[in-house]
CSV table of C-alpha atoms in Angstrom, one decimal:
chain,number,residue,atom,x,y,z
A,1,MET,CA,93.2,86.0,-14.3
A,2,LYS,CA,94.9,89.3,-14.4
A,3,LEU,CA,97.9,90.4,-16.4
A,4,ASP,CA,99.9,93.6,-16.4
A,5,VAL,CA,99.6,95.8,-19.5
A,6,ILE,CA,102.7,97.5,-20.9
A,7,LYS,CA,103.5,100.1,-23.6
A,8,LEU,CA,105.9,99.5,-26.4
A,9,ASP,CA,108.4,101.6,-24.7
A,10,GLY,CA,108.2,99.2,-21.7
A,11,GLY,CA,106.2,101.5,-19.4
A,12,ALA,CA,103.3,100.3,-17.3
A,13,ALA,CA,99.7,100.8,-18.6
A,14,GLY,CA,97.5,99.2,-15.9
A,15,GLU,CA,96.0,95.7,-15.8
A,16,VAL,CA,93.6,93.7,-17.9
A,17,GLU,CA,91.2,90.9,-16.8
A,18,LEU,CA,91.4,87.8,-19.0
A,19,THR,CA,88.6,85.2,-19.2
A,20,ASP,CA,89.6,82.0,-17.5
A,21,GLU,CA,87.6,79.9,-20.0
A,22,ILE,CA,89.9,81.1,-22.8
A,23,PHE,CA,93.3,81.9,-21.1
A,24,ASP,CA,93.4,79.5,-18.2
A,25,LEU,CA,92.6,76.0,-19.5
A,26,GLU,CA,94.5,72.8,-18.8
A,27,PRO,CA,96.8,71.9,-21.8
A,28,ARG,CA,95.6,69.2,-24.2
A,29,ALA,CA,98.4,68.2,-26.6
A,30,ASP,CA,96.0,65.9,-28.5
A,31,ILE,CA,93.6,68.7,-29.4
A,32,LEU,CA,96.5,71.0,-30.4
A,33,HIS,CA,97.9,68.3,-32.5
A,34,ARG,CA,94.6,67.7,-34.3
A,35,VAL,CA,94.1,71.4,-35.1
A,36,VAL,CA,97.7,72.0,-36.3
A,37,ARG,CA,97.5,68.9,-38.5
A,38,TRP,CA,94.2,70.1,-39.9
A,39,GLN,CA,95.8,73.5,-40.7
A,40,ARG,CA,98.9,72.2,-42.3
A,41,ASN,CA,97.0,69.6,-44.4
A,42,LYS,CA,94.6,72.3,-45.6
A,43,ALA,CA,97.6,74.5,-46.6
A,44,GLN,CA,99.3,71.7,-48.5
A,45,ALA,CA,99.4,72.4,-52.2
A,46,GLY,CA,98.7,68.9,-53.4
A,47,THR,CA,100.1,69.6,-56.9
A,48,HIS,CA,102.3,66.5,-57.1
A,49,LYS,CA,101.9,64.7,-60.4
A,50,VAL,CA,103.5,62.0,-62.5
A,51,LYS,CA,102.9,60.9,-66.1
A,52,THR,CA,101.0,57.7,-66.8
A,53,ARG,CA,101.6,55.5,-69.8
A,54,SER,CA,99.0,57.5,-71.7
A,55,GLU,CA,101.0,60.7,-71.2
A,56,VAL,CA,104.6,59.8,-71.8
A,57,SER,CA,106.1,60.6,-75.2
A,58,TYR,CA,106.9,57.5,-77.1
A,59,SER,CA,106.0,55.7,-80.3
A,60,THR,CA,103.1,53.2,-80.0
A,61,LYS,CA,104.8,50.9,-82.5
A,62,LYS,CA,105.4,47.4,-81.2
A,63,ILE,CA,109.1,47.4,-80.1
A,64,TYR,CA,110.0,44.0,-81.5
A,65,ARG,CA,108.2,40.9,-82.9
A,66,GLN,CA,106.0,38.8,-80.7
A,67,LYS,CA,107.8,35.5,-81.1
A,68,GLY,CA,111.3,34.2,-81.7
A,69,THR,CA,113.4,36.7,-79.7
A,70,GLY,CA,113.8,34.5,-76.6
A,71,GLY,CA,112.6,37.5,-74.5
A,72,ALA,CA,109.3,38.5,-72.9
A,73,ARG,CA,106.4,39.7,-75.1
A,74,HIS,CA,106.2,43.5,-75.2
A,75,GLY,CA,104.1,46.0,-77.1
A,76,SER,CA,104.6,49.7,-76.2
A,77,ARG,CA,107.7,51.4,-74.8
A,78,LYS,CA,105.3,53.3,-72.6
A,79,ALA,CA,104.8,50.4,-70.3
A,80,PRO,CA,105.8,51.0,-66.6
A,81,ILE,CA,108.3,48.2,-66.7
A,82,PHE,CA,110.6,50.3,-69.0
A,83,ARG,CA,112.9,53.1,-68.1
A,84,LYS,CA,111.1,56.5,-68.7
A,85,GLY,CA,107.9,54.6,-69.2
A,86,GLY,CA,104.6,55.7,-67.6
A,87,ILE,CA,104.4,55.6,-63.8
A,88,TYR,CA,101.9,53.1,-62.3
A,89,LYS,CA,99.6,54.4,-59.6
A,90,GLY,CA,101.7,57.6,-59.0
A,91,PRO,CA,100.4,60.7,-57.2
A,92,THR,CA,97.9,63.0,-58.8
A,93,PRO,CA,96.7,66.5,-57.9
A,94,ARG,CA,94.4,66.4,-55.0
A,95,SER,CA,93.4,68.3,-51.9
A,96,HIS,CA,94.9,67.1,-48.6
A,97,ALA,CA,92.3,68.9,-46.5
A,98,HIS,CA,90.0,67.1,-44.1
A,99,ASP,CA,87.1,68.1,-41.9
A,100,LEU,CA,87.5,69.1,-38.3
A,101,PRO,CA,84.5,70.2,-36.2
A,102,LYS,CA,84.2,73.9,-35.5
A,103,LYS,CA,84.0,73.3,-31.7
A,104,VAL,CA,87.4,71.4,-31.8
A,105,ARG,CA,89.0,74.2,-33.8
A,106,GLN,CA,87.7,76.8,-31.3
A,107,LEU,CA,88.9,74.7,-28.4
A,108,GLY,CA,92.3,74.4,-30.0
A,109,LEU,CA,92.7,78.2,-30.2
A,110,LYS,CA,91.7,78.5,-26.6
A,111,LEU,CA,94.2,75.9,-25.6
A,112,ALA,CA,97.0,77.6,-27.6
A,113,LEU,CA,96.2,80.9,-25.8
A,114,SER,CA,96.2,79.1,-22.4
A,115,ALA,CA,99.4,77.4,-23.2
A,116,LYS,CA,101.2,80.7,-23.8
A,117,ALA,CA,99.7,82.2,-20.7
A,118,LYS,CA,100.7,79.2,-18.5
A,119,ALA,CA,104.2,79.3,-19.9
A,120,GLY,CA,104.6,83.0,-19.1
A,121,SER,CA,105.0,83.8,-22.8
A,122,LEU,CA,101.9,86.0,-23.1
A,123,VAL,CA,102.4,89.7,-23.2
A,124,ILE,CA,99.6,92.3,-23.2
A,125,ILE,CA,100.4,95.8,-24.7
A,126,GLU,CA,98.2,98.8,-24.7
A,127,ASN,CA,98.2,99.2,-28.5
A,128,ALA,CA,100.3,98.3,-31.5
A,129,ASP,CA,101.1,101.8,-32.8
A,130,ALA,CA,104.2,103.0,-34.5
A,131,ASP,CA,105.5,105.9,-36.6
A,132,GLY,CA,106.1,103.5,-39.5
A,133,LYS,CA,109.9,103.4,-39.1
A,134,THR,CA,111.5,100.0,-38.7
A,135,LYS,CA,114.5,101.3,-36.8
A,136,THR,CA,112.3,102.7,-34.0
A,137,LEU,CA,110.2,99.6,-33.6
A,138,ALA,CA,113.2,97.3,-33.9
A,139,SER,CA,114.8,99.1,-31.0
A,140,GLN,CA,111.7,98.8,-28.9
A,141,VAL,CA,111.3,95.1,-29.7
A,142,LYS,CA,115.0,94.4,-28.7
A,143,ASN,CA,114.5,96.3,-25.4
A,144,LEU,CA,111.5,94.2,-24.6
A,145,GLY,CA,113.4,91.0,-25.4
A,146,TRP,CA,111.1,89.7,-28.1
A,147,LYS,CA,113.1,87.4,-30.4
A,148,ARG,CA,110.4,85.3,-32.1
A,149,ALA,CA,107.1,87.1,-31.4
A,150,LEU,CA,103.6,87.2,-32.9
A,151,VAL,CA,101.5,90.3,-32.4
A,152,ILE,CA,97.8,90.0,-32.6
A,153,ASP,CA,95.8,93.2,-32.9
A,154,GLY,CA,92.1,94.0,-33.0
A,155,ALA,CA,89.9,93.9,-36.1
A,156,GLU,CA,92.5,95.7,-38.1
A,157,VAL,CA,96.3,96.1,-37.8
A,158,ASN,CA,97.6,99.6,-37.5
A,159,GLU,CA,99.1,100.4,-41.0
A,160,ASN,CA,102.2,102.1,-39.7
A,161,PHE,CA,102.9,99.3,-37.2
A,162,ALA,CA,102.5,96.7,-40.0
A,163,ARG,CA,104.9,98.7,-42.2
A,164,ALA,CA,107.5,99.1,-39.5
A,165,ALA,CA,107.3,95.4,-38.5
A,166,ALA,CA,107.5,94.1,-42.1
A,167,ASN,CA,111.4,94.1,-42.2
A,168,ILE,CA,112.0,92.9,-38.6
A,169,ASP,CA,113.1,89.3,-38.5
A,170,GLY,CA,111.1,87.2,-36.1
A,171,LEU,CA,108.2,89.6,-35.7
A,172,ASP,CA,104.9,88.8,-37.3
A,173,VAL,CA,101.6,90.8,-37.1
A,174,LEU,CA,98.0,89.5,-37.5
A,175,PRO,CA,94.5,90.9,-37.0
A,176,SER,CA,92.4,89.0,-34.5
A,177,VAL,CA,90.5,87.3,-37.3
A,178,GLY,CA,93.7,85.7,-38.5
A,179,ALA,CA,94.7,84.3,-35.1
A,180,ASN,CA,95.4,80.6,-35.4
A,181,VAL,CA,96.9,77.7,-33.4
A,182,TYR,CA,99.9,77.0,-35.7
A,183,ASP,CA,101.2,80.6,-35.8
A,184,ILE,CA,100.7,81.0,-32.0
A,185,LEU,CA,102.6,77.8,-31.1
A,186,LYS,CA,105.4,78.5,-33.6
A,187,ARG,CA,106.5,81.7,-31.9
A,188,ASP,CA,108.2,82.0,-28.5
A,189,THR,CA,106.2,85.1,-27.4
A,190,LEU,CA,102.5,85.9,-28.0
A,191,VAL,CA,101.8,89.6,-27.8
A,192,LEU,CA,98.1,90.8,-27.7
A,193,THR,CA,96.9,94.3,-27.8
A,194,LYS,CA,94.0,95.2,-25.5
A,195,ALA,CA,91.8,95.4,-28.7
A,196,GLY,CA,93.1,92.0,-29.7
A,197,VAL,CA,92.1,90.5,-26.3
A,198,GLU,CA,88.6,91.9,-26.6
A,199,ALA,CA,88.2,90.7,-30.2
A,200,LEU,CA,89.5,87.1,-29.3
A,201,GLU,CA,87.2,86.9,-26.3
A,202,ALA,CA,84.2,88.0,-28.4
A,203,ARG,CA,85.2,85.4,-31.1
A,204,LEU,CA,85.6,82.5,-28.7
A,205,LYS,CA,82.7,83.0,-26.2
C-alpha cells in the first residue's frame, strides 16, 4: 500500500510504499488483547504486602487465662481474628509477568500498525527534525491537527525534536526499538518517520 509523505510544516514530500504484511493485515482483537495484557502485567510493580502474625508488633504473652473466663481460648494477640492482628494469606511481593511467544508479540505489533493504517490514523512524515524550541513544534502540531499522537522515529530520536516535544501535552516520541502495541493503541494518531518505517519493516520481517 502507498501513503503520502508530508513535512512537519504540512508540505508534500512524495510517497512511501508500505509492506502489506505489516501495514495491511485484518484486525485481530484477541491478539491485541493478549499482547496489551502481557505488557501491562509485565509493567505491574507487584510490591503489595501485608504483615503476617509473625511480623505485627504485639506481646506474645497469653492475653488471659485458658479456663474460667467463659470465652474462647486465645493465646497471642497477633492472631488474625483480632483487630490489628496478622493478616492471613494476604498479598506478598511477586512478579505479575507471564510468558508470551515472540511470534505472537510480533504479530500484535503488526496488527496494531495495521489497525492505525485502516482507521486512517497513520501519518508518514519525512523526518522528525526541529530547532529544539517547543513553541515552534507546538504550532506545527496544532496546524497538523494532532491531539494525542505518538511519533516513532528510526534507530535514534533527533535530540532537538525530543527536547521540543517534551513539554507538549499529548505528544510522545519513541525510537523504533521502543515501538509497542500499548503505546500505539493508546494514541489517536500514529506518526512514523521514513526512517521509522524502514526500521519497523526490518524488525518485523
